[in-house]
Amino acid sequence: RPLWTYFDLARAHQWLMLGEPGKTWDDLRWFWANPAAPGLYTWWESNGEENTFGRWETVRGWVQPPHVTPHYWTAAEMILLQLDMLVCLDESEPQPALIVGAGVPSEWLDRSLSVEGVSTRLGRVDWTWNKKRLTVRLHGPKVKIDVKTGPAFPAGTEVRVKN
């Protein structure tokens, strides 16, 4: 049980960016199975309440807080990771690339999928998968961008991009 949950989620995010979504999923499943408060999907920091200024104890809802929860840095890491699993902008090369489905497991590709409204620096992105073709819709300024599929998509997947 890590004390600094945001570091573990940041590491899971790095696995995703390195093209290792299986390792990302291992960490996600652990976090989803181990929330600070069952059913609330919140996580913690440390092993005791910190920086309370004598006011947070009653707001956070714990009589004797075992840790800081909810922890918003961890929450931010979790949501940003899950969004990047669907659509992420890779700016590590001179020509940016939009990576679609970087964290999508291969078993999901046995069905049609639809993702709408994921925000990127270049605008919102929608995409659909119909078990053989990926259609990507970009909402925003018209820019030249490469669109790549995540590692679970079959080699040679047809990709259609609409601006």
Coordinates of N, CA and C in Angstrom, one line a residue:
R1 N 0.9 -1.2 0.0 CA 0.0 0.0 0.0 C 0.9 1.2 0.0
P2 N 1.0 1.9 -1.1 CA 1.9 3.0 -1.2 C 1.5 4.2 -0.4
L3 N 2.4 5.0 0.2 CA 2.1 6.2 0.9 C 1.8 7.3 -0.1
W4 N 2.4 7.4 -1.2 CA 2.3 8.5 -2.1 C 1.7 8.0 -3.4
T5 N 0.4 7.9 -3.4 CA -0.3 7.2 -4.5 C -0.1 7.9 -5.9
Y6 N 0.1 9.2 -5.9 CA 0.2 9.9 -7.2 C 1.5 9.5 -7.9
F7 N 2.5 9.1 -7.2 CA 3.8 8.6 -7.8 C 3.5 7.3 -8.5
D8 N 2.7 6.4 -7.9 CA 2.4 5.1 -8.5 C 1.6 5.3 -9.8
L9 N 0.6 6.2 -9.7 CA -0.2 6.5 -10.9 C 0.6 7.1 -12.0
A10 N 1.6 8.0 -11.6 CA 2.4 8.6 -12.6 C 3.3 7.6 -13.3
R11 N 3.8 6.6 -12.5 CA 4.5 5.5 -13.1 C 3.7 4.7 -14.1
A12 N 2.4 4.5 -13.7 CA 1.5 3.7 -14.6 C 1.3 4.5 -15.9
H13 N 1.3 5.9 -15.8 CA 1.1 6.7 -17.0 C 2.4 6.6 -17.9
Q14 N 3.5 6.5 -17.3 CA 4.8 6.4 -18.0 C 4.8 5.0 -18.8
W15 N 4.3 4.0 -18.1 CA 4.2 2.7 -18.8 C 3.3 2.8 -20.1
L16 N 2.2 3.6 -20.0 CA 1.4 3.8 -21.1 C 2.1 4.5 -22.2
M17 N 2.8 5.6 -21.9 CA 3.6 6.3 -22.9 C 4.7 5.5 -23.5
L18 N 5.2 4.5 -22.8 CA 6.2 3.6 -23.3 C 5.7 2.4 -24.1
G19 N 4.4 2.5 -24.3 CA 3.7 1.4 -25.1 C 3.5 0.1 -24.4
E20 N 3.4 0.2 -23.1 CA 3.2 -1.0 -22.2 C 1.9 -0.9 -21.4
P21 N 0.8 -0.9 -22.2 CA -0.5 -0.7 -21.5 C -0.9 -1.8 -20.5
G22 N -0.3 -3.0 -20.7 CA -0.6 -4.1 -19.7 C -0.1 -3.8 -18.3
K23 N 1.0 -3.2 -18.2 CA 1.6 -2.7 -16.9 C 0.7 -1.6 -16.3
T24 N 0.2 -0.7 -17.2 CA -0.7 0.3 -16.8 C -2.0 -0.3 -16.2
W25 N -2.5 -1.3 -16.9 CA -3.8 -1.9 -16.4 C -3.6 -2.6 -15.1
D26 N -2.4 -3.2 -14.9 CA -2.2 -3.9 -13.6 C -2.3 -2.9 -12.5
D27 N -1.7 -1.7 -12.6 CA -1.7 -0.7 -11.6 C -3.2 -0.1 -11.5
L28 N -3.8 0.1 -12.6 CA -5.2 0.6 -12.5 C -6.1 -0.3 -11.7
R29 N -6.0 -1.6 -12.1 CA -6.9 -2.6 -11.4 C -6.6 -2.6 -9.9
W30 N -5.4 -2.4 -9.5 CA -5.0 -2.4 -8.1 C -5.7 -1.2 -7.4
F31 N -5.5 0.0 -8.1 CA -6.1 1.2 -7.5 C -7.6 1.1 -7.4
W32 N -8.3 0.6 -8.4 CA -9.7 0.5 -8.4 C -10.2 -0.5 -7.3
A33 N -9.4 -1.5 -7.0 CA -9.8 -2.5 -6.0 C -9.4 -2.0 -4.6
N34 N -8.6 -0.9 -4.5 CA -8.2 -0.4 -3.2 C -8.4 1.1 -3.0
P35 N -9.6 1.6 -3.0 CA -9.9 3.0 -2.8 C -9.8 3.3 -1.3
A36 N -9.6 4.5 -0.9 CA -9.6 4.9 0.5 C -11.0 4.7 1.1
A37 N -12.0 5.0 0.4 CA -13.4 4.8 0.8 C -14.1 3.9 -0.2
P38 N -14.5 2.7 0.1 CA -15.1 1.8 -0.9 C -16.2 2.4 -1.7
G39 N -16.2 2.3 -3.0 CA -17.2 2.8 -3.8 C -17.1 4.3 -4.2
L40 N -16.2 5.0 -3.6 CA -16.0 6.4 -4.0 C -14.9 6.7 -4.9
Y41 N -14.0 5.7 -5.2 CA -12.9 5.9 -6.1 C -12.1 7.2 -5.7
T42 N -11.7 7.2 -4.5 CA -10.8 8.3 -4.0 C -9.6 7.5 -3.4
W43 N -8.4 8.2 -3.4 CA -7.2 7.6 -2.9 C -6.6 8.5 -1.9
W44 N -5.5 8.2 -1.4 CA -4.9 8.8 -0.2 C -3.5 9.3 -0.5
E45 N -3.0 10.0 0.5 CA -1.6 10.4 0.6 C -1.2 10.1 2.0
S46 N 0.0 9.6 2.2 CA 0.7 9.5 3.5 C 0.0 8.5 4.4
N47 N 0.3 8.6 5.7 CA -0.2 7.7 6.7 C -0.8 8.5 7.9
G48 N -1.2 9.7 7.6 CA -1.9 10.5 8.6 C -2.3 11.9 8.0
E49 N -3.2 12.5 8.6 CA -3.7 13.8 8.1 C -2.5 14.8 8.2
E50 N -2.4 15.6 7.2 CA -1.3 16.6 7.2 C -1.9 18.0 6.8
N51 N -1.2 19.0 7.2 CA -1.5 20.4 6.7 C -3.0 20.7 6.9
T52 N -3.5 20.4 8.1 CA -5.0 20.6 8.3 C -5.3 22.0 8.7
F53 N -4.4 22.7 9.3 CA -4.7 24.1 9.8 C -5.8 24.0 10.8
G54 N -6.1 22.9 11.4 CA -7.1 22.7 12.4 C -8.5 22.8 11.8
R55 N -8.7 22.6 10.5 CA -10.0 22.8 9.9 C -10.4 21.6 9.0
W56 N -9.5 20.9 8.4 CA -9.8 19.8 7.5 C -10.4 18.6 8.1
E57 N -10.1 18.3 9.4 CA -10.6 17.1 10.0 C -12.1 16.8 9.8
T58 N -12.9 17.8 10.1 CA -14.3 17.7 10.0 C -14.8 17.7 8.5
V59 N -14.1 18.4 7.7 CA -14.5 18.5 6.3 C -14.3 17.2 5.6
R60 N -13.2 16.6 5.8 CA -12.9 15.3 5.1 C -13.7 14.1 5.6
G61 N -14.3 14.2 6.7 CA -15.3 13.2 7.2 C -14.7 12.1 8.0
W62 N -13.5 12.2 8.5 CA -12.9 11.1 9.3 C -12.8 11.6 10.7
V63 N -13.1 10.7 11.7 CA -12.9 11.0 13.1 C -11.4 11.0 13.4
Q64 N -10.7 10.0 13.0 CA -9.3 9.9 13.2 C -8.7 9.6 11.8
P65 N -8.4 10.6 11.0 CA -8.0 10.3 9.6 C -6.7 9.4 9.5
P66 N -6.8 8.3 8.8 CA -5.6 7.5 8.6 C -4.7 8.0 7.6
H67 N -5.2 9.0 6.8 CA -4.4 9.5 5.7 C -5.1 10.7 5.1
V68 N -4.5 11.4 4.2 CA -5.2 12.5 3.6 C -6.0 11.9 2.4
T69 N -7.3 12.1 2.5 CA -8.2 11.6 1.4 C -9.5 12.5 1.4
P70 N -10.1 12.8 0.3 CA -9.5 12.5 -1.0 C -8.3 13.3 -1.3
H71 N -7.4 12.8 -2.1 CA -6.2 13.5 -2.4 C -6.3 13.9 -3.9
Y72 N -6.3 15.2 -4.1 CA -6.6 15.7 -5.5 C -5.5 15.6 -6.5
W73 N -4.3 15.5 -6.0 CA -3.2 15.2 -7.0 C -3.3 13.8 -7.5
T74 N -3.7 12.9 -6.7 CA -3.9 11.5 -7.1 C -5.1 11.4 -8.0
A75 N -6.2 12.2 -7.7 CA -7.4 12.2 -8.6 C -7.0 12.7 -9.9
A76 N -6.2 13.8 -10.0 CA -5.8 14.3 -11.3 C -4.9 13.3 -12.1
E77 N -4.0 12.7 -11.4 CA -3.2 11.7 -12.1 C -4.1 10.6 -12.7
M78 N -5.1 10.1 -11.9 CA -6.0 9.1 -12.4 C -6.8 9.5 -13.6
I79 N -7.4 10.6 -13.6 CA -8.2 11.0 -14.7 C -7.4 11.3 -15.9
L80 N -6.2 12.0 -15.8 CA -5.4 12.2 -16.9 C -4.9 11.0 -17.5
L81 N -4.5 10.0 -16.7 CA -4.1 8.7 -17.2 C -5.2 8.0 -18.0
Q82 N -6.4 8.0 -17.5 CA -7.5 7.3 -18.2 C -7.9 8.1 -19.5
L83 N -7.8 9.4 -19.5 CA -8.0 10.1 -20.8 C -7.0 9.8 -21.8
D84 N -5.7 9.7 -21.4 CA -4.6 9.4 -22.3 C -4.7 8.0 -22.8
M85 N -5.3 7.1 -22.1 CA -5.5 5.7 -22.5 C -6.5 5.7 -23.8
L86 N -7.3 6.7 -23.9 CA -8.3 6.8 -25.0 C -7.7 7.6 -26.1
V87 N -7.1 8.8 -25.8 CA -6.6 9.7 -26.8 C -5.4 10.5 -26.2
C88 N -4.3 10.5 -26.8 CA -3.2 11.4 -26.3 C -2.4 12.0 -27.4
L89 N -1.9 13.1 -27.1 CA -1.1 13.8 -28.1 C 0.4 13.6 -27.8
D90 N 1.1 13.0 -28.7 CA 2.5 12.7 -28.5 C 3.3 13.8 -29.2
E91 N 4.0 14.6 -28.4 CA 4.8 15.8 -29.0 C 6.3 15.5 -28.8
S92 N 6.6 14.2 -28.7 CA 8.0 13.9 -28.5 C 8.9 14.0 -29.8
E93 N 8.2 14.1 -30.9 CA 8.9 14.2 -32.2 C 8.6 15.6 -32.8
P94 N 9.3 16.1 -33.8 CA 9.0 17.4 -34.4 C 7.6 17.5 -35.0
Q95 N 7.1 16.4 -35.5 CA 5.7 16.3 -36.0 C 4.9 15.6 -35.0
P96 N 3.9 16.4 -34.3 CA 3.1 15.7 -33.3 C 2.3 14.6 -33.9
A97 N 1.9 13.7 -33.0 CA 1.0 12.6 -33.4 C -0.1 12.4 -32.4
L98 N -1.2 12.1 -32.9 CA -2.4 11.8 -32.0 C -2.4 10.3 -31.9
I99 N -2.3 9.8 -30.7 CA -2.4 8.3 -30.5 C -3.8 8.0 -30.0
V100 N -4.4 7.1 -30.7 CA -5.8 6.7 -30.4 C -5.8 5.3 -29.8
G101 N -6.4 5.2 -28.6 CA -6.5 3.9 -28.0 C -5.2 3.3 -27.4
A102 N -4.3 4.2 -26.9 CA -3.1 3.7 -26.4 C -3.3 2.7 -25.2
G103 N -4.3 2.8 -24.5 CA -4.6 1.9 -23.4 C -5.8 1.0 -23.6
V104 N -6.3 0.9 -24.8 CA -7.4 0.0 -25.1 C -6.9 -1.5 -25.1
P105 N -7.5 -2.3 -24.3 CA -7.1 -3.8 -24.4 C -7.6 -4.4 -25.6
S106 N -6.9 -5.4 -26.1 CA -7.2 -6.1 -27.4 C -8.6 -6.7 -27.3
E107 N -9.1 -7.2 -26.2 CA -10.4 -7.8 -26.1 C -11.5 -6.8 -26.3
W108 N -11.3 -5.5 -26.1 CA -12.3 -4.5 -26.4 C -12.5 -4.4 -27.9
L109 N -11.5 -4.7 -28.7 CA -11.6 -4.5 -30.1 C -12.5 -5.6 -30.8
D110 N -13.0 -6.6 -30.1 CA -13.9 -7.5 -30.6 C -15.3 -6.9 -30.8
R111 N -15.5 -5.7 -30.3 CA -16.8 -5.0 -30.3 C -16.5 -3.6 -31.0
S112 N -17.6 -3.0 -31.4 CA -17.6 -1.6 -31.8 C -17.4 -0.8 -30.6
L113 N -16.6 0.3 -30.8 CA -16.3 1.3 -29.7 C -16.6 2.7 -30.2
S114 N -17.0 3.6 -29.3 CA -17.1 5.0 -29.6 C -16.7 5.8 -28.5
V115 N -15.8 6.8 -28.7 CA -15.3 7.7 -27.7 C -15.6 9.1 -28.2
E116 N -16.1 10.0 -27.4 CA -16.5 11.3 -27.8 C -16.0 12.4 -26.9
G117 N -15.5 13.5 -27.4 CA -15.2 14.7 -26.7 C -14.0 14.7 -25.8
V118 N -12.9 13.9 -26.1 CA -11.7 13.9 -25.4 C -10.9 15.2 -25.8
S119 N -10.6 16.0 -24.8 CA -9.9 17.3 -25.1 C -8.4 17.0 -25.2
T120 N -7.8 17.7 -26.2 CA -6.4 17.7 -26.4 C -6.0 19.2 -26.6
R121 N -4.7 19.4 -26.6 CA -4.2 20.8 -26.9 C -4.7 21.3 -28.3
L122 N -4.9 20.3 -29.2 CA -5.3 20.7 -30.6 C -6.8 20.7 -30.8
G123 N -7.6 20.4 -29.7 CA -9.0 20.4 -29.9 C -9.6 19.1 -29.4
R124 N -10.9 19.0 -29.5 CA -11.6 17.8 -29.0 C -11.4 16.7 -30.1
V125 N -11.4 15.4 -29.6 CA -11.3 14.3 -30.5 C -12.4 13.3 -30.2
D126 N -13.0 12.8 -31.3 CA -14.0 11.7 -31.2 C -13.4 10.5 -32.0
W127 N -13.7 9.3 -31.7 CA -13.3 8.2 -32.5 C -14.2 7.0 -32.4
T128 N -14.3 6.3 -33.5 CA -15.1 5.1 -33.5 C -14.3 3.9 -34.1
W129 N -14.6 2.7 -33.6 CA -14.0 1.5 -34.1 C -15.1 0.6 -34.4
N130 N -15.1 0.1 -35.7 CA -16.2 -0.8 -36.1 C -15.7 -2.3 -36.3
K131 N -14.6 -2.7 -35.6 CA -14.0 -4.0 -35.7 C -13.1 -4.2 -36.9
K132 N -13.0 -3.2 -37.7 CA -12.0 -3.2 -38.8 C -11.4 -1.9 -39.2
R133 N -12.1 -0.8 -38.9 CA -11.7 0.5 -39.3 C -11.8 1.5 -38.1
L134 N -10.8 2.4 -38.0 CA -10.9 3.4 -37.0 C -11.2 4.7 -37.7
T135 N -12.2 5.4 -37.2 CA -12.5 6.7 -37.8 C -12.3 7.7 -36.7
V136 N -11.5 8.7 -37.0 CA -11.1 9.8 -36.0 C -11.7 11.1 -36.5
R137 N -12.4 11.8 -35.6 CA -12.9 13.1 -35.9 C -12.2 14.2 -35.0
L138 N -11.6 15.2 -35.7 CA -10.9 16.2 -35.0 C -11.8 17.5 -35.0
H139 N -12.0 18.1 -33.8 CA -12.8 19.3 -33.7 C -11.8 20.4 -33.2
G140 N -11.5 21.3 -34.1 CA -10.6 22.4 -33.7 C -9.9 22.9 -34.9
P141 N -8.8 23.6 -34.7 CA -8.1 24.2 -35.9 C -7.6 23.1 -36.8
K142 N -7.7 23.3 -38.1 CA -7.1 22.4 -39.1 C -5.6 22.4 -39.0
V143 N -5.1 21.3 -38.6 CA -3.6 21.1 -38.5 C -3.2 19.8 -39.1
K144 N -2.0 19.7 -39.6 CA -1.5 18.5 -40.1 C -1.0 17.7 -38.9
I145 N -1.5 16.5 -38.7 CA -1.1 15.7 -37.6 C -1.2 14.2 -38.0
D146 N -0.2 13.4 -37.6 CA -0.3 12.0 -37.8 C -1.2 11.4 -36.8
V147 N -2.0 10.4 -37.2 CA -2.8 9.7 -36.3 C -2.3 8.2 -36.2
K148 N -2.0 7.8 -35.0 CA -1.5 6.4 -34.8 C -2.4 5.7 -33.9
T149 N -2.4 4.3 -34.0 CA -3.3 3.5 -33.2 C -2.5 3.0 -32.0
G150 N -3.2 2.7 -30.9 CA -2.5 2.0 -29.8 C -2.1 0.6 -30.1
P151 N -1.3 0.0 -29.3 CA -0.6 -1.3 -29.6 C -1.6 -2.5 -29.8
A152 N -2.8 -2.4 -29.2 CA -3.8 -3.5 -29.3 C -4.5 -3.6 -30.7
F153 N -4.5 -2.5 -31.4 CA -5.1 -2.5 -32.7 C -4.4 -3.4 -33.7
P154 N -5.1 -4.1 -34.6 CA -4.4 -5.0 -35.5 C -3.4 -4.2 -36.5
A155 N -2.3 -4.8 -36.8 CA -1.4 -4.2 -37.8 C -2.2 -3.9 -39.1
G156 N -1.9 -2.8 -39.7 CA -2.6 -2.4 -40.9 C -4.0 -1.9 -40.8
T157 N -4.4 -1.5 -39.5 CA -5.7 -1.0 -39.3 C -6.0 0.2 -40.2
E158 N -7.1 0.2 -40.9 CA -7.4 1.4 -41.7 C -7.9 2.5 -40.8
V159 N -7.3 3.7 -41.0 CA -7.6 4.9 -40.2 C -8.1 6.0 -41.1
R160 N -9.3 6.5 -40.8 CA -9.8 7.6 -41.5 C -9.9 8.8 -40.6
V161 N -9.4 9.9 -41.0 CA -9.4 11.1 -40.2 C -10.2 12.2 -40.9
K162 N -11.1 12.7 -40.0 CA -12.1 13.8 -40.5 C -11.8 15.0 -39.7
N163 N -11.7 16.2 -40.4 CA -11.5 17.4 -39.7 C -12.8 18.2 -39.7

